[in-house]
Amino acid sequence: MHIEASVPIGELAVRIPGALDVFERYRLDYCCHGSRSLEEACAQRGVPLATVLQELREAAERSAQEERTTNWDRVSLRELCRHIVAEHHAYLRAELPRLEPYLQKIARVHRERHPELVELCRLFQELSEEIRHHLREEEEGLFPQAVRTETALAIGEAASLQPIAQAIEEREREHERAGALLDSIRRLLDDYTVPEDACPTYRHVLESLERLERDMHRHIHLENNVLHPRLRRLDTLLASGTEELSVPLR
Ligand SMILES: [Fe+2]
Ligand SMILES: [Fe+2]
């Protein structure tokens, strides 16, 4: 496998499962801006390219030894969508309402010494609303459409399917907005640094928000870098007519 500076960072994230930890460690954006080259992503963050390349090569060696890592580029779209819903959507649906009262509580108790917590509540509210709408759009729109397209192509009945490019673009714009909100929250909280006077609830909120950010990155990565490129390829096949539909769907 070629691990080079010119390869898009999202592509490296798809090909090397262990790369996600490397990118998170150096805060390199592999999900919302996965089409940037690794070199550009490193330059943007001021991270040494040679060090990242070395760590990626080590991660690739480890991934090659771990047979059980799922290659999401190879499973069916139905399975991929099911995994995203069961793993990431279910987590968000449980975690966002669970966290909300804790955020309200720490803002109430600590707002004098930490006025930024009031703004945190506002940003979190906005993020929650965005995400709730977004998950519904995916689960009732794009995902069933993806599965229908896959099935129709497999049995050679693709003529009546609608193009899905526009829905993908809308979902990607929503990913951008969620990513920007998560960045704002991280900046506001000084990279999740725990203040000296933080109570256990305060610590718990910071840890939970950082975990939520990490999960969102992996979630958006699976959609922007795996699911959507596969759907765009299917869309191209649809546009070119049904004669060539015996080509592999992955
Ligand atoms: Fe999603
Ligand atoms: Fe999404």
Coordinates of N, CA and C and ligand atoms in Angstrom, one line a residue:
M1 N 0.8 -1.2 0.0 CA 0.0 0.0 0.0 C 0.9 1.3 0.0
H2 N 0.5 2.2 -0.9 CA 1.3 3.5 -0.9 C 0.8 4.4 0.2
I3 N 1.7 4.7 1.1 CA 1.3 5.7 2.1 C 2.2 6.9 1.8
E4 N 1.6 7.9 1.1 CA 2.4 9.0 0.7 C 1.6 10.3 1.0
A5 N 2.4 11.4 1.0 CA 1.9 12.7 1.4 C 0.8 13.2 0.5
S6 N 0.8 12.8 -0.7 CA -0.1 13.3 -1.7 C -1.5 12.6 -1.7
V7 N -1.6 11.5 -0.9 CA -2.9 10.7 -0.9 C -3.9 11.5 0.0
P8 N -5.2 11.6 -0.5 CA -6.2 12.2 0.4 C -6.3 11.6 1.7
I9 N -6.4 12.4 2.8 CA -6.4 11.9 4.1 C -7.6 10.9 4.4
G10 N -8.7 11.2 3.8 CA -9.9 10.4 3.9 C -9.7 9.0 3.4
E11 N -8.9 8.9 2.3 CA -8.6 7.6 1.6 C -7.7 6.8 2.6
L12 N -6.7 7.5 3.2 CA -5.8 6.8 4.1 C -6.6 6.2 5.3
A13 N -7.6 7.0 5.7 CA -8.5 6.6 6.8 C -9.3 5.4 6.5
V14 N -9.7 5.3 5.2 CA -10.4 4.1 4.8 C -9.5 2.9 4.7
R15 N -8.3 3.1 4.2 CA -7.4 1.9 3.9 C -6.7 1.4 5.1
I16 N -6.4 2.3 6.1 CA -5.7 1.9 7.3 C -6.5 2.1 8.5
P17 N -7.2 1.1 9.0 CA -8.1 1.3 10.2 C -7.4 2.0 11.4
G18 N -6.1 1.7 11.6 CA -5.4 2.3 12.7 C -5.0 3.7 12.5
A19 N -5.2 4.2 11.3 CA -4.9 5.6 11.0 C -5.7 6.6 11.7
L20 N -7.0 6.2 12.1 CA -7.9 7.1 12.7 C -7.3 7.5 14.1
D21 N -6.7 6.6 14.8 CA -6.1 7.0 16.1 C -5.0 8.0 15.9
V22 N -4.2 7.8 14.8 CA -3.1 8.7 14.5 C -3.6 10.1 14.2
F23 N -4.7 10.1 13.4 CA -5.3 11.4 13.0 C -5.9 12.1 14.2
E24 N -6.6 11.4 15.0 CA -7.2 12.0 16.2 C -6.1 12.6 17.1
R25 N -5.0 11.8 17.3 CA -3.9 12.3 18.1 C -3.3 13.6 17.7
Y26 N -3.2 13.8 16.4 CA -2.6 15.0 15.8 C -3.7 16.0 15.4
R27 N -5.0 15.7 15.7 CA -6.1 16.6 15.4 C -6.1 16.9 13.9
L28 N -5.9 15.9 13.1 CA -6.0 16.1 11.6 C -7.4 15.7 11.2
D29 N -8.0 16.6 10.4 CA -9.4 16.4 10.0 C -9.5 15.4 8.8
Y30 N -9.9 14.2 9.1 CA -10.0 13.1 8.1 C -11.4 12.9 7.7
C31 N -12.4 13.6 8.4 CA -13.8 13.2 8.1 C -14.5 14.3 7.3
C32 N -14.6 15.6 7.8 CA -15.3 16.6 7.0 C -14.5 17.1 5.8
H33 N -13.1 17.0 5.9 CA -12.3 17.5 4.8 C -11.4 16.4 4.4
G34 N -11.9 15.2 4.2 CA -11.1 14.0 3.8 C -10.5 14.1 2.4
S35 N -11.0 15.0 1.6 CA -10.4 15.1 0.2 C -9.0 15.8 0.2
R36 N -8.7 16.5 1.3 CA -7.4 17.1 1.3 C -6.3 16.1 1.4
S37 N -5.1 16.4 0.8 CA -4.0 15.5 0.9 C -3.5 15.5 2.3
L38 N -2.8 14.4 2.7 CA -2.2 14.3 4.0 C -1.2 15.5 4.3
E39 N -0.5 15.8 3.2 CA 0.5 16.9 3.3 C -0.3 18.2 3.7
E40 N -1.4 18.5 3.0 CA -2.2 19.7 3.3 C -2.7 19.7 4.7
A41 N -3.2 18.5 5.1 CA -3.9 18.4 6.4 C -2.8 18.7 7.5
C42 N -1.6 18.2 7.3 CA -0.5 18.4 8.3 C -0.1 19.8 8.3
A43 N 0.0 20.4 7.1 CA 0.5 21.8 7.0 C -0.5 22.7 7.7
Q44 N -1.8 22.4 7.5 CA -2.9 23.2 8.1 C -2.8 23.2 9.6
R45 N -2.4 22.1 10.2 CA -2.3 21.9 11.7 C -0.9 22.2 12.2
G46 N 0.1 22.4 11.3 CA 1.4 22.6 11.8 C 2.0 21.4 12.4
V47 N 1.7 20.2 11.8 CA 2.1 18.9 12.4 C 3.2 18.4 11.4
P48 N 4.3 17.8 12.0 CA 5.4 17.3 11.1 C 5.0 16.1 10.3
L49 N 5.0 16.3 9.0 CA 4.6 15.3 8.0 C 5.3 14.0 8.2
A50 N 6.7 14.0 8.3 CA 7.5 12.8 8.4 C 7.1 11.9 9.6
T51 N 6.8 12.6 10.7 CA 6.4 11.8 11.9 C 5.0 11.1 11.7
V52 N 4.1 11.8 11.0 CA 2.8 11.2 10.8 C 2.9 10.1 9.8
L53 N 3.7 10.3 8.8 CA 3.9 9.2 7.8 C 4.5 7.9 8.5
Q54 N 5.5 8.1 9.3 CA 6.1 7.0 10.0 C 5.0 6.3 10.9
E55 N 4.2 7.1 11.6 CA 3.2 6.4 12.5 C 2.1 5.7 11.6
L56 N 1.8 6.3 10.5 CA 0.8 5.6 9.6 C 1.4 4.3 9.1
R57 N 2.7 4.3 8.8 CA 3.3 3.0 8.3 C 3.2 1.9 9.4
E58 N 3.5 2.4 10.6 CA 3.4 1.4 11.7 C 2.0 0.9 11.9
A59 N 1.0 1.9 11.8 CA -0.4 1.5 12.0 C -0.8 0.5 10.9
A60 N -0.3 0.7 9.6 CA -0.7 -0.2 8.5 C -0.1 -1.6 8.8
E61 N 1.1 -1.7 9.3 CA 1.6 -3.0 9.6 C 0.8 -3.7 10.7
R62 N 0.4 -2.9 11.7 CA -0.4 -3.6 12.7 C -1.8 -4.0 12.2
S63 N -2.4 -3.1 11.3 CA -3.7 -3.5 10.7 C -3.6 -4.7 9.9
A64 N -2.5 -4.9 9.2 CA -2.3 -6.0 8.3 C -2.3 -7.3 9.1
Q65 N -1.8 -7.2 10.4 CA -1.7 -8.4 11.2 C -3.1 -8.7 11.9
E66 N -4.0 -7.7 11.9 CA -5.2 -7.9 12.6 C -6.3 -8.2 11.6
E67 N -6.5 -9.5 11.4 CA -7.5 -10.0 10.4 C -8.9 -9.5 10.6
R68 N -9.2 -9.4 11.9 CA -10.7 -9.2 12.2 C -11.2 -7.8 12.0
T69 N -10.3 -6.8 11.6 CA -10.7 -5.5 11.3 C -11.7 -5.5 10.1
T70 N -12.9 -4.9 10.3 CA -13.8 -4.9 9.2 C -13.4 -3.9 8.1
N71 N -13.4 -4.3 6.9 CA -13.2 -3.3 5.8 C -14.5 -2.9 5.3
W72 N -14.9 -1.7 5.7 CA -16.3 -1.2 5.4 C -16.5 -0.9 3.9
D73 N -15.4 -0.9 3.2 CA -15.5 -0.7 1.7 C -16.0 -2.0 1.0
R74 N -15.9 -3.1 1.8 CA -16.2 -4.4 1.1 C -17.6 -5.0 1.5
V75 N -18.2 -4.5 2.6 CA -19.5 -5.1 3.0 C -20.6 -4.5 2.2
S76 N -21.8 -5.1 2.2 CA -22.9 -4.5 1.4 C -23.3 -3.2 2.0
L77 N -24.0 -2.4 1.2 CA -24.5 -1.1 1.7 C -25.5 -1.2 2.8
R78 N -26.3 -2.3 2.7 CA -27.3 -2.6 3.7 C -26.5 -2.8 5.0
E79 N -25.5 -3.6 5.0 CA -24.8 -3.9 6.3 C -24.1 -2.6 6.8
L80 N -23.5 -1.8 5.9 CA -22.8 -0.6 6.3 C -23.8 0.4 6.9
C81 N -25.0 0.6 6.3 CA -26.0 1.5 6.9 C -26.5 1.0 8.2
R82 N -26.7 -0.4 8.3 CA -27.1 -0.9 9.6 C -26.1 -0.7 10.7
H83 N -24.8 -0.9 10.3 CA -23.8 -0.6 11.3 C -23.8 0.8 11.8
I84 N -23.9 1.8 10.8 CA -23.9 3.2 11.2 C -25.0 3.5 12.2
V85 N -26.2 3.0 11.9 CA -27.4 3.3 12.7 C -27.2 2.6 14.1
A86 N -26.8 1.3 14.1 CA -26.7 0.6 15.4 C -25.6 1.1 16.2
E87 N -24.5 1.5 15.6 CA -23.3 1.9 16.4 C -23.4 3.4 16.7
H88 N -23.5 4.2 15.7 CA -23.3 5.7 15.9 C -24.6 6.4 16.2
H89 N -25.7 6.1 15.4 CA -26.9 6.8 15.6 C -27.5 6.5 17.0
A90 N -27.4 5.2 17.3 CA -28.0 4.8 18.6 C -27.2 5.5 19.8
Y91 N -25.9 5.6 19.6 CA -25.1 6.2 20.6 C -25.5 7.7 20.8
L92 N -25.7 8.4 19.7 CA -26.0 9.8 19.8 C -27.4 10.0 20.4
R93 N -28.4 9.1 20.0 CA -29.7 9.2 20.5 C -29.8 9.0 22.0
A94 N -28.9 8.2 22.5 CA -28.8 8.0 24.0 C -28.0 9.1 24.7
E95 N -26.9 9.4 24.1 CA -25.9 10.3 24.7 C -26.3 11.8 24.8
L96 N -26.9 12.3 23.7 CA -27.2 13.7 23.7 C -28.2 14.1 24.8
P97 N -29.4 13.4 25.0 CA -30.3 13.7 26.1 C -29.7 13.3 27.4
R98 N -28.8 12.3 27.5 CA -28.2 12.0 28.8 C -27.3 13.1 29.3
L99 N -26.6 13.7 28.4 CA -25.6 14.8 28.8 C -26.3 16.1 29.1
E100 N -27.4 16.4 28.4 CA -28.0 17.7 28.6 C -28.2 18.2 30.0
P101 N -28.8 17.4 30.9 CA -29.0 17.9 32.3 C -27.7 18.1 33.0
Y102 N -26.6 17.4 32.7 CA -25.3 17.6 33.3 C -24.8 19.0 32.9
L103 N -24.9 19.3 31.6 CA -24.5 20.6 31.1 C -25.2 21.7 31.8
Q104 N -26.5 21.6 31.9 CA -27.3 22.6 32.6 C -26.8 22.8 34.0
K105 N -26.5 21.7 34.7 CA -26.2 21.7 36.1 C -24.8 22.4 36.3
I106 N -23.8 22.1 35.5 CA -22.5 22.7 35.7 C -22.6 24.2 35.3
A107 N -23.4 24.5 34.3 CA -23.5 26.0 33.9 C -24.1 26.7 35.1
R108 N -25.1 26.1 35.8 CA -25.8 26.8 36.9 C -24.8 26.9 38.1
V109 N -24.0 25.9 38.4 CA -23.1 25.9 39.6 C -21.9 26.7 39.3
H110 N -21.3 26.6 38.1 CA -20.0 27.2 37.9 C -19.9 28.4 37.0
R111 N -21.1 29.0 36.7 CA -21.1 30.0 35.6 C -20.3 31.3 36.0
E112 N -20.2 31.6 37.3 CA -19.5 32.8 37.7 C -18.0 32.7 37.4
R113 N -17.4 31.6 37.8 CA -16.0 31.4 37.5 C -15.8 30.9 36.0
H114 N -16.8 30.3 35.4 CA -16.6 29.8 34.1 C -17.8 30.2 33.2
P115 N -17.8 31.5 32.8 CA -19.0 32.0 32.1 C -19.1 31.3 30.7
E116 N -18.0 30.7 30.2 CA -18.1 30.0 28.9 C -19.1 28.8 28.9
L117 N -19.4 28.3 30.1 CA -20.4 27.2 30.2 C -21.8 27.5 29.7
V118 N -22.1 28.8 29.8 CA -23.4 29.2 29.3 C -23.4 29.1 27.8
E119 N -22.3 29.6 27.1 CA -22.2 29.5 25.7 C -22.1 28.0 25.3
L120 N -21.5 27.2 26.1 CA -21.4 25.7 25.9 C -22.8 25.1 25.8
C121 N -23.7 25.5 26.7 CA -25.1 25.0 26.6 C -25.7 25.4 25.3
R122 N -25.5 26.6 24.9 CA -26.1 27.0 23.6 C -25.6 26.2 22.4
L123 N -24.3 26.1 22.4 CA -23.7 25.3 21.3 C -24.2 23.9 21.3
F124 N -24.2 23.3 22.5 CA -24.6 21.9 22.6 C -26.1 21.7 22.1
Q125 N -26.9 22.7 22.5 CA -28.3 22.7 22.1 C -28.4 22.7 20.6
E126 N -27.7 23.6 20.0 CA -27.7 23.7 18.5 C -27.2 22.4 17.9
L127 N -26.1 21.9 18.4 CA -25.6 20.6 17.9 C -26.6 19.5 18.0
S128 N -27.3 19.4 19.1 CA -28.3 18.3 19.4 C -29.4 18.4 18.3
E129 N -29.9 19.7 18.1 CA -31.0 19.8 17.2 C -30.5 19.5 15.8
E130 N -29.4 20.0 15.4 CA -28.8 19.6 14.0 C -28.8 18.1 13.9
I131 N -28.2 17.4 14.9 CA -28.0 16.0 14.8 C -29.3 15.2 14.7
R132 N -30.3 15.7 15.5 CA -31.6 15.0 15.5 C -32.2 15.0 14.1
H133 N -32.2 16.2 13.5 CA -32.7 16.4 12.2 C -31.9 15.5 11.2
H134 N -30.6 15.6 11.3 CA -29.7 14.9 10.4 C -29.9 13.3 10.4
L135 N -30.0 12.8 11.6 CA -30.2 11.3 11.7 C -31.5 10.9 11.1
R136 N -32.5 11.7 11.3 CA -33.8 11.4 10.7 C -33.7 11.4 9.2
E137 N -33.1 12.4 8.6 CA -32.9 12.5 7.2 C -32.2 11.3 6.6
E138 N -31.2 10.9 7.3 CA -30.4 9.7 6.9 C -31.2 8.4 7.0
E139 N -31.9 8.2 8.1 CA -32.6 7.0 8.3 C -33.9 6.8 7.5
E140 N -34.5 8.0 7.2 CA -35.7 7.9 6.4 C -35.5 8.3 4.9
G141 N -34.4 8.8 4.6 CA -34.1 9.2 3.2 C -32.9 8.5 2.6
L142 N -31.8 9.0 2.9 CA -30.6 8.5 2.2 C -30.3 7.0 2.3
F143 N -30.4 6.5 3.6 CA -30.0 5.1 3.8 C -31.0 4.1 3.1
P144 N -32.3 4.3 3.3 CA -33.2 3.4 2.6 C -33.0 3.5 1.1
Q145 N -32.8 4.7 0.6 CA -32.6 4.9 -0.8 C -31.3 4.1 -1.3
A146 N -30.3 4.2 -0.5 CA -29.0 3.5 -0.8 C -29.3 2.0 -0.9
V147 N -30.0 1.5 0.1 CA -30.3 0.0 0.1 C -31.2 -0.4 -1.1
R148 N -32.2 0.5 -1.4 CA -33.1 0.2 -2.5 C -32.2 0.2 -3.8
T149 N -31.3 1.1 -3.9 CA -30.5 1.2 -5.1 C -29.6 0.0 -5.3
E150 N -29.0 -0.4 -4.2 CA -28.2 -1.6 -4.2 C -29.0 -2.8 -4.7
T151 N -30.1 -3.0 -4.1 CA -31.0 -4.1 -4.4 C -31.4 -4.1 -5.8
A152 N -31.9 -2.9 -6.3 CA -32.4 -2.8 -7.7 C -31.3 -3.1 -8.7
L153 N -30.1 -2.6 -8.4 CA -29.0 -2.8 -9.3 C -28.6 -4.3 -9.3
A154 N -28.7 -4.9 -8.2 CA -28.3 -6.4 -8.1 C -29.2 -7.2 -8.9
I155 N -30.5 -6.8 -9.0 CA -31.5 -7.6 -9.7 C -31.8 -7.0 -11.1
G156 N -31.1 -6.0 -11.5 CA -31.2 -5.4 -12.8 C -32.5 -4.6 -13.0
E157 N -33.0 -4.0 -11.9 CA -34.2 -3.2 -12.0 C -33.9 -1.7 -11.5
A158 N -33.1 -1.1 -12.2 CA -32.6 0.2 -11.7 C -33.3 1.4 -12.4
A159 N -34.1 1.2 -13.4 CA -34.6 2.2 -14.3 C -35.4 3.3 -13.5
S160 N -36.2 2.9 -12.5 CA -37.1 3.9 -11.8 C -36.4 4.6 -10.6
L161 N -35.2 4.3 -10.4 CA -34.5 5.0 -9.2 C -34.2 6.4 -9.4
Q162 N -34.3 7.2 -8.4 CA -34.0 8.6 -8.4 C -32.5 8.8 -8.2
P163 N -31.8 9.8 -8.8 CA -30.4 10.1 -8.5 C -30.3 10.5 -7.0
I164 N -29.2 10.2 -6.4 CA -29.1 10.5 -4.9 C -28.0 11.6 -4.6
A165 N -27.5 12.2 -5.7 CA -26.4 13.1 -5.5 C -26.8 14.3 -4.6
Q166 N -28.0 14.8 -4.8 CA -28.4 16.0 -4.1 C -28.5 15.7 -2.6
A167 N -29.1 14.5 -2.3 CA -29.3 14.2 -0.9 C -27.9 14.0 -0.2
I168 N -26.9 13.5 -1.0 CA -25.6 13.3 -0.4 C -25.0 14.7 -0.1
E169 N -25.1 15.6 -1.0 CA -24.6 16.9 -0.8 C -25.2 17.6 0.4
E170 N -26.5 17.4 0.6 CA -27.1 18.0 1.7 C -26.6 17.4 3.0
R171 N -26.5 16.1 3.1 CA -26.0 15.5 4.3 C -24.5 15.9 4.6
E172 N -23.7 16.1 3.5 CA -22.3 16.5 3.7 C -22.3 17.9 4.3
R173 N -23.2 18.8 3.8 CA -23.2 20.1 4.3 C -23.5 20.1 5.8
E174 N -24.5 19.2 6.2 CA -24.8 19.1 7.6 C -23.6 18.6 8.4
H175 N -22.9 17.6 7.8 CA -21.7 17.2 8.5 C -20.7 18.3 8.8
E176 N -20.6 19.2 7.8 CA -19.7 20.4 7.9 C -20.1 21.2 9.1
R177 N -21.4 21.4 9.2 CA -22.0 22.3 10.3 C -21.7 21.6 11.6
A178 N -22.0 20.3 11.7 CA -21.8 19.6 13.0 C -20.3 19.7 13.4
G179 N -19.4 19.5 12.3 CA -18.0 19.5 12.6 C -17.5 20.9 13.1
A180 N -18.1 21.9 12.5 CA -17.7 23.3 12.9 C -18.2 23.5 14.4
L181 N -19.4 23.0 14.7 CA -19.9 23.2 16.1 C -19.0 22.5 17.1
L182 N -18.6 21.3 16.7 CA -17.7 20.5 17.6 C -16.4 21.2 17.8
D183 N -15.9 21.8 16.7 CA -14.6 22.6 16.8 C -14.8 23.8 17.7
S184 N -16.0 24.5 17.6 CA -16.2 25.6 18.5 C -16.3 25.2 19.9
I185 N -16.9 24.0 20.2 CA -17.0 23.5 21.6 C -15.6 23.2 22.1
R186 N -14.8 22.6 21.3 CA -13.4 22.3 21.7 C -12.6 23.5 22.0
R187 N -12.7 24.6 21.2 CA -12.0 25.8 21.4 C -12.5 26.5 22.7
L188 N -13.8 26.5 22.8 CA -14.4 27.1 24.0 C -13.9 26.5 25.3
L189 N -13.7 25.2 25.2 CA -13.3 24.4 26.4 C -11.8 24.2 26.5
D190 N -11.1 25.0 25.7 CA -9.6 25.0 25.8 C -9.1 23.6 25.6
D191 N -9.5 22.9 24.5 CA -9.1 21.5 24.2 C -9.5 20.6 25.3
Y192 N -10.6 20.8 26.0 CA -11.1 19.9 27.0 C -10.1 19.8 28.2
T193 N -9.4 20.9 28.5 CA -8.6 21.0 29.7 C -9.5 21.1 30.9
V194 N -9.2 20.2 31.9 CA -10.0 20.2 33.1 C -9.5 21.3 34.0
P195 N -10.4 22.3 34.4 CA -10.0 23.4 35.3 C -9.7 22.8 36.7
E196 N -8.9 23.5 37.5 CA -8.5 23.0 38.8 C -9.7 22.9 39.8
D197 N -10.7 23.8 39.6 CA -11.8 23.8 40.5 C -13.0 22.9 40.0
A198 N -12.7 22.1 39.0 CA -13.9 21.3 38.4 C -14.3 20.2 39.4
C199 N -15.7 20.1 39.5 CA -16.2 19.1 40.3 C -16.3 17.8 39.5
P200 N -16.7 16.6 40.1 CA -16.7 15.4 39.3 C -17.7 15.5 38.1
T201 N -18.8 16.2 38.3 CA -19.8 16.3 37.1 C -19.1 17.1 36.0
Y202 N -18.4 18.1 36.3 CA -17.7 19.0 35.3 C -16.7 18.1 34.5
R203 N -16.0 17.3 35.2 CA -15.0 16.4 34.6 C -15.7 15.4 33.7
H204 N -16.8 14.9 34.2 CA -17.6 13.9 33.4 C -18.1 14.5 32.1
V205 N -18.6 15.7 32.2 CA -19.1 16.4 31.0 C -17.9 16.6 30.0
L206 N -16.8 17.0 30.4 CA -15.6 17.2 29.5 C -15.2 15.9 28.8
E207 N -15.1 14.9 29.7 CA -14.7 13.5 29.1 C -15.8 13.0 28.1
S208 N -17.0 13.2 28.5 CA -18.1 12.7 27.6 C -18.2 13.5 26.3
L209 N -18.0 14.8 26.4 CA -18.0 15.6 25.1 C -16.8 15.2 24.2
E210 N -15.7 15.0 24.8 CA -14.5 14.6 24.0 C -14.8 13.2 23.3
R211 N -15.4 12.3 24.1 CA -15.7 11.0 23.5 C -16.7 11.2 22.4
L212 N -17.7 12.1 22.6 CA -18.7 12.3 21.6 C -18.1 12.9 20.3
E213 N -17.1 13.7 20.5 CA -16.4 14.3 19.3 C -15.7 13.2 18.5
R214 N -15.0 12.3 19.3 CA -14.3 11.2 18.6 C -15.2 10.3 17.9
D215 N -16.3 10.0 18.5 CA -17.3 9.1 17.8 C -17.9 9.8 16.6
M216 N -18.2 11.1 16.7 CA -18.7 11.8 15.5 C -17.7 11.8 14.3
H217 N -16.4 11.9 14.7 CA -15.4 11.9 13.6 C -15.4 10.6 12.9
R218 N -15.5 9.5 13.6 CA -15.5 8.2 13.0 C -16.8 8.0 12.2
H219 N -17.9 8.5 12.7 CA -19.2 8.3 12.1 C -19.2 9.1 10.8
I220 N -18.8 10.4 10.8 CA -18.8 11.2 9.6 C -17.8 10.6 8.6
H221 N -16.7 10.1 9.1 CA -15.7 9.4 8.2 C -16.4 8.3 7.4
L222 N -17.1 7.4 8.1 CA -17.8 6.3 7.5 C -18.7 6.7 6.4
E223 N -19.4 7.8 6.6 CA -20.3 8.3 5.6 C -19.6 9.1 4.5
N224 N -18.8 10.1 4.9 CA -18.2 10.9 3.8 C -17.2 10.2 3.0
N225 N -16.4 9.3 3.6 CA -15.3 8.6 2.9 C -15.6 7.2 2.4
V226 N -16.6 6.6 3.0 CA -16.9 5.2 2.5 C -18.3 5.2 1.8
L227 N -19.4 5.5 2.6 CA -20.7 5.3 2.0 C -21.0 6.3 0.8
H228 N -20.7 7.6 1.0 CA -21.0 8.5 -0.1 C -20.2 8.3 -1.4
P229 N -18.9 8.0 -1.3 CA -18.2 7.7 -2.6 C -18.8 6.5 -3.3
R230 N -19.2 5.5 -2.5 CA -19.8 4.3 -3.1 C -21.2 4.6 -3.7
L231 N -21.9 5.5 -3.1 CA -23.2 5.9 -3.6 C -23.0 6.7 -4.9
R232 N -22.0 7.6 -4.9 CA -21.7 8.4 -6.1 C -21.4 7.5 -7.3
R233 N -20.6 6.4 -7.0 CA -20.3 5.5 -8.1 C -21.6 4.8 -8.6
L234 N -22.5 4.4 -7.7 CA -23.8 3.8 -8.1 C -24.6 4.8 -8.9
D235 N -24.6 6.1 -8.5 CA -25.3 7.1 -9.2 C -24.8 7.2 -10.6
T236 N -23.5 7.1 -10.8 CA -22.9 7.2 -12.1 C -23.3 6.0 -13.0
L237 N -23.4 4.9 -12.3 CA -23.8 3.7 -13.0 C -25.3 3.8 -13.5
L238 N -26.1 4.4 -12.6 CA -27.5 4.6 -12.9 C -27.6 5.5 -14.1
A239 N -26.8 6.6 -14.1 CA -26.9 7.6 -15.2 C -26.4 7.0 -16.5
S240 N -25.6 5.9 -16.4 CA -25.0 5.4 -17.7 C -25.9 4.3 -18.3
G241 N -27.0 4.0 -17.6 CA -27.9 3.0 -18.1 C -27.7 1.7 -17.4
T242 N -28.6 0.7 -17.7 CA -28.6 -0.5 -16.9 C -27.8 -1.7 -17.5
E243 N -27.3 -1.5 -18.7 CA -26.6 -2.6 -19.4 C -25.4 -3.1 -18.6
E244 N -24.7 -2.1 -18.0 CA -23.4 -2.4 -17.3 C -23.6 -2.8 -15.9
L245 N -24.8 -3.1 -15.5 CA -25.0 -3.3 -14.0 C -24.5 -4.6 -13.4
S246 N -23.9 -5.4 -14.2 CA -23.3 -6.6 -13.7 C -22.0 -6.3 -13.0
V247 N -21.5 -5.1 -13.1 CA -20.2 -4.8 -12.4 C -20.4 -4.9 -10.9
P248 N -19.3 -5.2 -10.1 CA -19.4 -5.3 -8.7 C -20.0 -4.0 -8.1
L249 N -20.8 -4.1 -7.1 CA -21.4 -3.0 -6.5 C -20.5 -2.3 -5.5
R250 N -19.4 -2.8 -5.2 CA -18.5 -2.2 -4.1 C -17.4 -1.5 -4.7
Ligands
FE1 FE -25.1 9.2 10.3
FE2 FE -24.3 11.8 8.7

